[in-house]
PDB file of N, CA and C in Angstrom:
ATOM      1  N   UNK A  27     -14.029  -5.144 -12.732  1.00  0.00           N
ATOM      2  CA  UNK A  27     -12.649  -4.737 -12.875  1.00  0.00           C
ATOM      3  C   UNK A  27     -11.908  -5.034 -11.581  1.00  0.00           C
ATOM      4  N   UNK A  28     -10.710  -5.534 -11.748  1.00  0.00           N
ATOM      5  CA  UNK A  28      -9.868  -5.544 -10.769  1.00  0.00           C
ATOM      6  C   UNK A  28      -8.957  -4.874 -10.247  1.00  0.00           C
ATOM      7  N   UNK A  29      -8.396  -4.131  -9.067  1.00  0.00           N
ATOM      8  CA  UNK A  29      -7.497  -3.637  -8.893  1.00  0.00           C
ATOM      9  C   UNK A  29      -7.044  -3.885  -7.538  1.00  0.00           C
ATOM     10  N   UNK A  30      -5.476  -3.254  -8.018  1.00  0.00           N
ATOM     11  CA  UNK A  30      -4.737  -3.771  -6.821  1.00  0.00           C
ATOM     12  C   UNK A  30      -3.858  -2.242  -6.489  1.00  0.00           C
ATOM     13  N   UNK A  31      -4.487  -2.309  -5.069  1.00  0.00           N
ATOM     14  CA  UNK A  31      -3.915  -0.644  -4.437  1.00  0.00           C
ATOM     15  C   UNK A  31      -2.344  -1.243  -3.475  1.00  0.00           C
ATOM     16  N   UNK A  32      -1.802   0.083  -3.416  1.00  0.00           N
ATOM     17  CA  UNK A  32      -0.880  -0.279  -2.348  1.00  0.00           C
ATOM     18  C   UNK A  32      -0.275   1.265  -1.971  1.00  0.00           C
ATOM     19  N   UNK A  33       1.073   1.372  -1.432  1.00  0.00           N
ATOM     20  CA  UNK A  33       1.119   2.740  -1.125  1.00  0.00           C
ATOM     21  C   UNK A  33       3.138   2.407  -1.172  1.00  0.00           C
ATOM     22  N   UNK A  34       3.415   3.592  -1.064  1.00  0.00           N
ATOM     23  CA  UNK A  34       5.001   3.673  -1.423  1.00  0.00           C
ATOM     24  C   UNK A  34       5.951   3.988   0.061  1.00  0.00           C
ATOM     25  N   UNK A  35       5.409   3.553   1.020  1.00  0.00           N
ATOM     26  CA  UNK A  35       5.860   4.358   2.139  1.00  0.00           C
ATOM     27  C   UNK A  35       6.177   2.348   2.871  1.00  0.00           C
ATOM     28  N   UNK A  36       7.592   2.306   3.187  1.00  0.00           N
ATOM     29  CA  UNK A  36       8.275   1.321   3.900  1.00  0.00           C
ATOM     30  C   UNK A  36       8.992   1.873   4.798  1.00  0.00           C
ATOM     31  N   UNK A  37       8.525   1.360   6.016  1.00  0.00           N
ATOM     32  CA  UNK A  37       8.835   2.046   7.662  1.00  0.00           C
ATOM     33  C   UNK A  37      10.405   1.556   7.720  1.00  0.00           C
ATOM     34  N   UNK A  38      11.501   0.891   6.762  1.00  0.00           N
ATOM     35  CA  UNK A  38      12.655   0.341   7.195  1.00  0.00           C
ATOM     36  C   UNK A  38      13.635   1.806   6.228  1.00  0.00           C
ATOM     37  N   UNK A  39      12.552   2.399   5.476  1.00  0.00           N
ATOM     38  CA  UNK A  39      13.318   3.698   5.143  1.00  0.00           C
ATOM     39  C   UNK A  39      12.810   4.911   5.627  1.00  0.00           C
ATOM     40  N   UNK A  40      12.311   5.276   6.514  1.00  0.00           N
ATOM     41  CA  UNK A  40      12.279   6.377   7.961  1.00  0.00           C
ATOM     42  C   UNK A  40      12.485   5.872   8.797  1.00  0.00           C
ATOM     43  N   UNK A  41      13.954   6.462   9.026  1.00  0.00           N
ATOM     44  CA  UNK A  41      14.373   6.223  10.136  1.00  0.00           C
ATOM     45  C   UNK A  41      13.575   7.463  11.267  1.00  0.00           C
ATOM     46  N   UNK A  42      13.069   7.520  11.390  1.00  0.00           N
ATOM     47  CA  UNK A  42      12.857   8.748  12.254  1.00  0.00           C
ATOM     48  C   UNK A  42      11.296   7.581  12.815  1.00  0.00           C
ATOM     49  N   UNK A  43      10.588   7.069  12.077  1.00  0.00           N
ATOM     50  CA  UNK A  43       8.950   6.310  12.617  1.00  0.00           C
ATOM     51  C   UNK A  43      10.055   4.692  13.074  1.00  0.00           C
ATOM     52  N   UNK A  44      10.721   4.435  12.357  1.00  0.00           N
ATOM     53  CA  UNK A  44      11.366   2.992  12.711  1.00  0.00           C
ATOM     54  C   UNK A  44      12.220   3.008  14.212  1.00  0.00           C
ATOM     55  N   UNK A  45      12.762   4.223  15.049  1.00  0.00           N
ATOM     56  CA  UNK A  45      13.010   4.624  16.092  1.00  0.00           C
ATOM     57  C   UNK A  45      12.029   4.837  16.710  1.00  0.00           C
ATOM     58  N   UNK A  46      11.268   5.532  16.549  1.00  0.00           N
ATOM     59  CA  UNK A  46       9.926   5.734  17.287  1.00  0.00           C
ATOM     60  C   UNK A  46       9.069   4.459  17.912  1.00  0.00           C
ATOM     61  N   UNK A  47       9.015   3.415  16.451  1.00  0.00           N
ATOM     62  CA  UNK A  47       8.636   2.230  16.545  1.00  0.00           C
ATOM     63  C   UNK A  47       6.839   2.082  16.826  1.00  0.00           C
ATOM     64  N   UNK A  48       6.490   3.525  16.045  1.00  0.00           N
ATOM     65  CA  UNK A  48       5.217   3.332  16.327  1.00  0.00           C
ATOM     66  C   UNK A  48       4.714   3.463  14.428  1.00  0.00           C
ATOM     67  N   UNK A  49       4.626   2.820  13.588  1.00  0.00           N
ATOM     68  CA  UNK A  49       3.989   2.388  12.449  1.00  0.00           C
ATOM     69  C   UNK A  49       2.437   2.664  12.469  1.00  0.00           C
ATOM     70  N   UNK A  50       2.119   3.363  11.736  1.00  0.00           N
ATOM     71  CA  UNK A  50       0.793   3.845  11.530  1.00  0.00           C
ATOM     72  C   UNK A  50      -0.066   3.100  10.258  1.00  0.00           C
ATOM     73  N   UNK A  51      -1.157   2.670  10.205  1.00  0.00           N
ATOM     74  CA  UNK A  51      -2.094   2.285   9.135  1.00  0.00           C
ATOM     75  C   UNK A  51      -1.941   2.731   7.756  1.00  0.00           C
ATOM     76  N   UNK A  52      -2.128   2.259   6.733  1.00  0.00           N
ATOM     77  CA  UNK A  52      -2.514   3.235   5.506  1.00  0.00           C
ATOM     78  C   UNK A  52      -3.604   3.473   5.336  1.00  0.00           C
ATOM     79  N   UNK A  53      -4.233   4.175   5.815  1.00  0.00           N
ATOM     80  CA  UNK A  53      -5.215   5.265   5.915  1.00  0.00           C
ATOM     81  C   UNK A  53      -6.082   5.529   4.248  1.00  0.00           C
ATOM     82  N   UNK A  54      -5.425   6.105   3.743  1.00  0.00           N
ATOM     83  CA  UNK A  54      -5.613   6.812   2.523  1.00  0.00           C
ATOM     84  C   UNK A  54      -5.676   5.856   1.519  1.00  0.00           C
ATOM     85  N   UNK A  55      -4.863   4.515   1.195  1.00  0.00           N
ATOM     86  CA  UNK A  55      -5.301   3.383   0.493  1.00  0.00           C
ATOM     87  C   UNK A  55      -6.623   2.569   1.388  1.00  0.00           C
ATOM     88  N   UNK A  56      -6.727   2.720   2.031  1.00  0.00           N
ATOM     89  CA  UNK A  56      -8.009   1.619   3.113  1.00  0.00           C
ATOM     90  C   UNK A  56      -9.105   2.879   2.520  1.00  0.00           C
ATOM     91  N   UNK A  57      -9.008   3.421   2.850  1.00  0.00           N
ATOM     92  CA  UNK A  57     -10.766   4.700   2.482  1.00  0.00           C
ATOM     93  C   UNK A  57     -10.738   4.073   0.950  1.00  0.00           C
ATOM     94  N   UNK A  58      -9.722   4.724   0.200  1.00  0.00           N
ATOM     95  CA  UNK A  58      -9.369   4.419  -1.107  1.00  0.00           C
ATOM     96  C   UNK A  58     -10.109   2.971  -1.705  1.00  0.00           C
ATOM     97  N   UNK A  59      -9.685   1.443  -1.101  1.00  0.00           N
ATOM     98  CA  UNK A  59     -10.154   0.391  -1.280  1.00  0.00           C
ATOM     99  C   UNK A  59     -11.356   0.301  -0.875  1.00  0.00           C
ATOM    100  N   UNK A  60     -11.982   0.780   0.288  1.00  0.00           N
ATOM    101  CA  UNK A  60     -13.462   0.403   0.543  1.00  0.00           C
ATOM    102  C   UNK A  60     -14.084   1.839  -0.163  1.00  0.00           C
ATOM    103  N   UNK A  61     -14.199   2.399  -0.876  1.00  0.00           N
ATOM    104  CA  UNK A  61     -15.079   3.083  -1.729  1.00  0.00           C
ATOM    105  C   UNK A  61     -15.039   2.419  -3.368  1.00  0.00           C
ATOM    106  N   UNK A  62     -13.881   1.801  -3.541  1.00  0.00           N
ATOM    107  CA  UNK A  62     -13.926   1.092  -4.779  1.00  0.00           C
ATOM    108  C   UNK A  62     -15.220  -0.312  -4.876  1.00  0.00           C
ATOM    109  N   UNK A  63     -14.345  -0.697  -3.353  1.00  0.00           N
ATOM    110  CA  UNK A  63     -14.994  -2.001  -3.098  1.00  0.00           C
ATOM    111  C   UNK A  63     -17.143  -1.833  -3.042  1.00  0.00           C
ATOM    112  N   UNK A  64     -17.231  -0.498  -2.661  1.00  0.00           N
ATOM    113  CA  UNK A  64     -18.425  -0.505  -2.557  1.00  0.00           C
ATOM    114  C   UNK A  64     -19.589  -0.370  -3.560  1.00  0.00           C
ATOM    115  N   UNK A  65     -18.317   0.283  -4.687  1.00  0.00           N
ATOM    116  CA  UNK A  65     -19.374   0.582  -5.967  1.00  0.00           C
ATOM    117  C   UNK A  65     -18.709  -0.840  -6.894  1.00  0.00           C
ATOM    118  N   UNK A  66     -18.535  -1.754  -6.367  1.00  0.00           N
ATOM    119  CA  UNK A  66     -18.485  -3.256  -7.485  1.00  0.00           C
ATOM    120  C   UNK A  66     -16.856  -3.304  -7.698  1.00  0.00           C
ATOM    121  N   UNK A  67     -16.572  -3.060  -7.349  1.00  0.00           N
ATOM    122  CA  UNK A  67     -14.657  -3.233  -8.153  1.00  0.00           C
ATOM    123  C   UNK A  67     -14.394  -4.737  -7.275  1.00  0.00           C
ATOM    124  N   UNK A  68     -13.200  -5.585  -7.796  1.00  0.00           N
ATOM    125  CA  UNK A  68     -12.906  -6.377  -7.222  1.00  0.00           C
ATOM    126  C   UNK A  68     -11.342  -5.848  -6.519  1.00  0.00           C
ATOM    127  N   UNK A  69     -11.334  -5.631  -5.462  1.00  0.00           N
ATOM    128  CA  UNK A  69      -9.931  -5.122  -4.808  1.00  0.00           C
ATOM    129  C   UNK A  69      -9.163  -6.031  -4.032  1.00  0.00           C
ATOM    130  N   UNK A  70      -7.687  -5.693  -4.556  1.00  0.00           N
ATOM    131  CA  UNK A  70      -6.886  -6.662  -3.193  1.00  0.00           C
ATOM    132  C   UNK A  70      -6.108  -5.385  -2.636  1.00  0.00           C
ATOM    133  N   UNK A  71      -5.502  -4.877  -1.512  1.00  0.00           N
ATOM    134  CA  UNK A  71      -4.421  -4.223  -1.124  1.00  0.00           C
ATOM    135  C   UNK A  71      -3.707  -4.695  -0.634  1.00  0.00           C
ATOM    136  N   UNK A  72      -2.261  -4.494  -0.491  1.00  0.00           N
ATOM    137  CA  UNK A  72      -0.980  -4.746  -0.582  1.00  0.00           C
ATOM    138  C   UNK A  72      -0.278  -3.939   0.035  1.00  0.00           C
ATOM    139  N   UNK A  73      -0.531  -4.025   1.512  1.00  0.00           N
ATOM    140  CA  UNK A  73       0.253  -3.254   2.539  1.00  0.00           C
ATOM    141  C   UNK A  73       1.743  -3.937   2.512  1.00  0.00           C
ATOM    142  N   UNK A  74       2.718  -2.769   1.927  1.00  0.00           N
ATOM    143  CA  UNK A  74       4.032  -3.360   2.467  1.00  0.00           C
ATOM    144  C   UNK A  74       4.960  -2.455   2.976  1.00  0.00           C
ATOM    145  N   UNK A  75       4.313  -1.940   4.170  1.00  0.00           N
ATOM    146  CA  UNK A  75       5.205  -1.157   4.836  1.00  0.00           C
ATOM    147  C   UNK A  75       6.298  -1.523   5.577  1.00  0.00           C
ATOM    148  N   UNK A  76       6.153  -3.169   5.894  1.00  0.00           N
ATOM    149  CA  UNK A  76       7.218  -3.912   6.806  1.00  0.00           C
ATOM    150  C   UNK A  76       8.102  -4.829   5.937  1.00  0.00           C
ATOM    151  N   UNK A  77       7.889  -4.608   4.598  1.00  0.00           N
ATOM    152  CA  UNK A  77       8.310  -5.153   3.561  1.00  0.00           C
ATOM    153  C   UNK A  77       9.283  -4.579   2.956  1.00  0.00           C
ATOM    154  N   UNK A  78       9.330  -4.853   1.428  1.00  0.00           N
ATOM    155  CA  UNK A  78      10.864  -4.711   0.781  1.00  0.00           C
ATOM    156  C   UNK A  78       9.971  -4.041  -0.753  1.00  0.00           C
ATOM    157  N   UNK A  79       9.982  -3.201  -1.606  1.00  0.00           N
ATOM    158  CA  UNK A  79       9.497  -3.029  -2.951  1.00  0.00           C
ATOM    159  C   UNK A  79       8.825  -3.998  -3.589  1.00  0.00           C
ATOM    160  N   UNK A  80       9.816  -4.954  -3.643  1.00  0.00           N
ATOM    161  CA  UNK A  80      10.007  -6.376  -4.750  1.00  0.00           C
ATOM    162  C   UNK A  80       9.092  -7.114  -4.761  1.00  0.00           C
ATOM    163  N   UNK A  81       8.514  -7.082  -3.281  1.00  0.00           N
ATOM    164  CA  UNK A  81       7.165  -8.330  -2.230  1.00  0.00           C
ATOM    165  C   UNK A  81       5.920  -7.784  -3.422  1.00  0.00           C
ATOM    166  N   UNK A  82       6.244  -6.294  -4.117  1.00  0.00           N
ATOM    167  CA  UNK A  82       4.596  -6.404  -4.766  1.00  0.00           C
ATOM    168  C   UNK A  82       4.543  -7.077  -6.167  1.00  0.00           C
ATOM    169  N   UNK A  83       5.592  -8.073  -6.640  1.00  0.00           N
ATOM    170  CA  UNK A  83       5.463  -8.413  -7.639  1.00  0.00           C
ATOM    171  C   UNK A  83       5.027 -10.146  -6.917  1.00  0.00           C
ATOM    172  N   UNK A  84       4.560 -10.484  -6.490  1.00  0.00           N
ATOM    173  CA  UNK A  84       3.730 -11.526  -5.998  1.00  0.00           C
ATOM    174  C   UNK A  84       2.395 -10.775  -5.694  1.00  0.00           C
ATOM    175  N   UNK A  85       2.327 -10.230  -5.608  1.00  0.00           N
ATOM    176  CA  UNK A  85       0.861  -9.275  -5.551  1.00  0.00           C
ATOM    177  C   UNK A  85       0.212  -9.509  -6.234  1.00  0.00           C
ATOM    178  N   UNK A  86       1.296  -8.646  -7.494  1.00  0.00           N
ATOM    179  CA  UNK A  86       0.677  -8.815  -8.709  1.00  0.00           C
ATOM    180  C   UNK A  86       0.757  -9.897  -9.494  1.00  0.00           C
ATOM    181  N   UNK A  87       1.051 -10.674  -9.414  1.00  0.00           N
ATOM    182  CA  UNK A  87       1.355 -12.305 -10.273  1.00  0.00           C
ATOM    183  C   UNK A  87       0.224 -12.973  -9.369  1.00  0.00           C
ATOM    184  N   UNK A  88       0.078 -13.242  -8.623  1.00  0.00           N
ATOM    185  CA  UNK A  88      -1.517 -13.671  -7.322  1.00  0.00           C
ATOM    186  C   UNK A  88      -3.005 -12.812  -8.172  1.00  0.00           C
ATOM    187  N   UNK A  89      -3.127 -11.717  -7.788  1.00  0.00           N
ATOM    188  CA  UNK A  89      -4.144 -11.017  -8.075  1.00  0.00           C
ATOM    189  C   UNK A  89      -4.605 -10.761  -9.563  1.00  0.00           C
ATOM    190  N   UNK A  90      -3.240 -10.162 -10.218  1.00  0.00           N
ATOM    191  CA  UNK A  90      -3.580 -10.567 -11.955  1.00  0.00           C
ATOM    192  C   UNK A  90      -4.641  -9.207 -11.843  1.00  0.00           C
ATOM    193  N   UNK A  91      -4.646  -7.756 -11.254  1.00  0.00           N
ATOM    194  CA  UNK A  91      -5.325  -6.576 -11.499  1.00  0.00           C
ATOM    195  C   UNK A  91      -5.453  -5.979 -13.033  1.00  0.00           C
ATOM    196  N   UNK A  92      -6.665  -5.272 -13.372  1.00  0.00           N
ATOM    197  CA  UNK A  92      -6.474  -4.536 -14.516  1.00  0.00           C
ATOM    198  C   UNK A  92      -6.424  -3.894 -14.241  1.00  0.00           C
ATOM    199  N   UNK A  93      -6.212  -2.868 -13.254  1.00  0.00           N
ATOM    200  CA  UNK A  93      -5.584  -1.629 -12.833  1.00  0.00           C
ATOM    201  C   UNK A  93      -4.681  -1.841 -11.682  1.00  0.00           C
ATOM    202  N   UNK A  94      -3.631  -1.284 -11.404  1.00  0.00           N
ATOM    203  CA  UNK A  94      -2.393  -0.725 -10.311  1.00  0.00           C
ATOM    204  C   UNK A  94      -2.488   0.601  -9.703  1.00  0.00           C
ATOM    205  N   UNK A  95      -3.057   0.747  -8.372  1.00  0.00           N
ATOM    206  CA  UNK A  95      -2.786   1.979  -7.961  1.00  0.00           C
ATOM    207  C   UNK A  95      -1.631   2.403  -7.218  1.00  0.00           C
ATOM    208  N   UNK A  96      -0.958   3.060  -7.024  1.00  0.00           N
ATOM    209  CA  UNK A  96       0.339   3.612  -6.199  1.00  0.00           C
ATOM    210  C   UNK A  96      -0.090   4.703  -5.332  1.00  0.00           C
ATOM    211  N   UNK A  97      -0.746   4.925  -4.019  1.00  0.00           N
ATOM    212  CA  UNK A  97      -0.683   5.869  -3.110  1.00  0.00           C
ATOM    213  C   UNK A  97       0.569   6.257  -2.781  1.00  0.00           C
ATOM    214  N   UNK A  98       0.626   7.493  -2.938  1.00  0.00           N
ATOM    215  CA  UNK A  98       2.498   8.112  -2.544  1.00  0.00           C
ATOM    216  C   UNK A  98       1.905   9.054  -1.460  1.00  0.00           C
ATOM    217  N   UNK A  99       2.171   9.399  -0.755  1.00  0.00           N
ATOM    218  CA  UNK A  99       1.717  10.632   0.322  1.00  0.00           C
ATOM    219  C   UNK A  99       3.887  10.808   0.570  1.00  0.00           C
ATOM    220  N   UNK A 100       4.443  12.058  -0.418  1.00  0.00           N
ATOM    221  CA  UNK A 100       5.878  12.052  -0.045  1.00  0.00           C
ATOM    222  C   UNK A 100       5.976  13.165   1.365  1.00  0.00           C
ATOM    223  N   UNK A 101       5.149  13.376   2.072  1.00  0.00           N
ATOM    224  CA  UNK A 101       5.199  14.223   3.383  1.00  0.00           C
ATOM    225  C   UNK A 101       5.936  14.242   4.067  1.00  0.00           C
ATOM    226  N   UNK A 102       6.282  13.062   4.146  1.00  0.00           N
ATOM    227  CA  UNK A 102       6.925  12.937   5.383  1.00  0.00           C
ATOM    228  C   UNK A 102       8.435  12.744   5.248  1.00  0.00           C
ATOM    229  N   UNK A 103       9.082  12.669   4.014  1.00  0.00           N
ATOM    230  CA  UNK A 103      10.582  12.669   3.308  1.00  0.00           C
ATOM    231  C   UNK A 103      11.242  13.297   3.161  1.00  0.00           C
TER     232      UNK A 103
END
């Protein structure tokens, strides 16, 4: 099975980390992908925190997943 993770958090809409200018990892999709990856899944992730929404529909037209995951962590909003 294939899937394609990604997460909902773009650093050009907090302004509060985009001042700061210190951008942090996705954490929680990366654990997320390498525990999939370890029990057989075929995974791509799709970091687009420096990106725009839209960038994940080449993701998905490239990768062609039978599953879509969406990590949301809204904490920080």
């Amino acid at each position: 099975m294939k899937i394609l993770i990604t997460h909902s958090y773009f650093l050009k809409r907090d302004q509060k980390q985009l001042k700061a200018g210190c951008p942090y990892p996705p954490l929680a999709p990366l654990y997320a992908a390498a525990l999939l990856r370890e029990n057989g899944f075929e995974l791509s992730l799709a970091d687009l925190q420096f990106g725009e929404p839209e960038e994940i529909e080449a993701h998905l037209e490239r990768f062609k997943p039978d599953a879509f995951v969406i990590y949301d962590d809204a904490f920080n909003y």
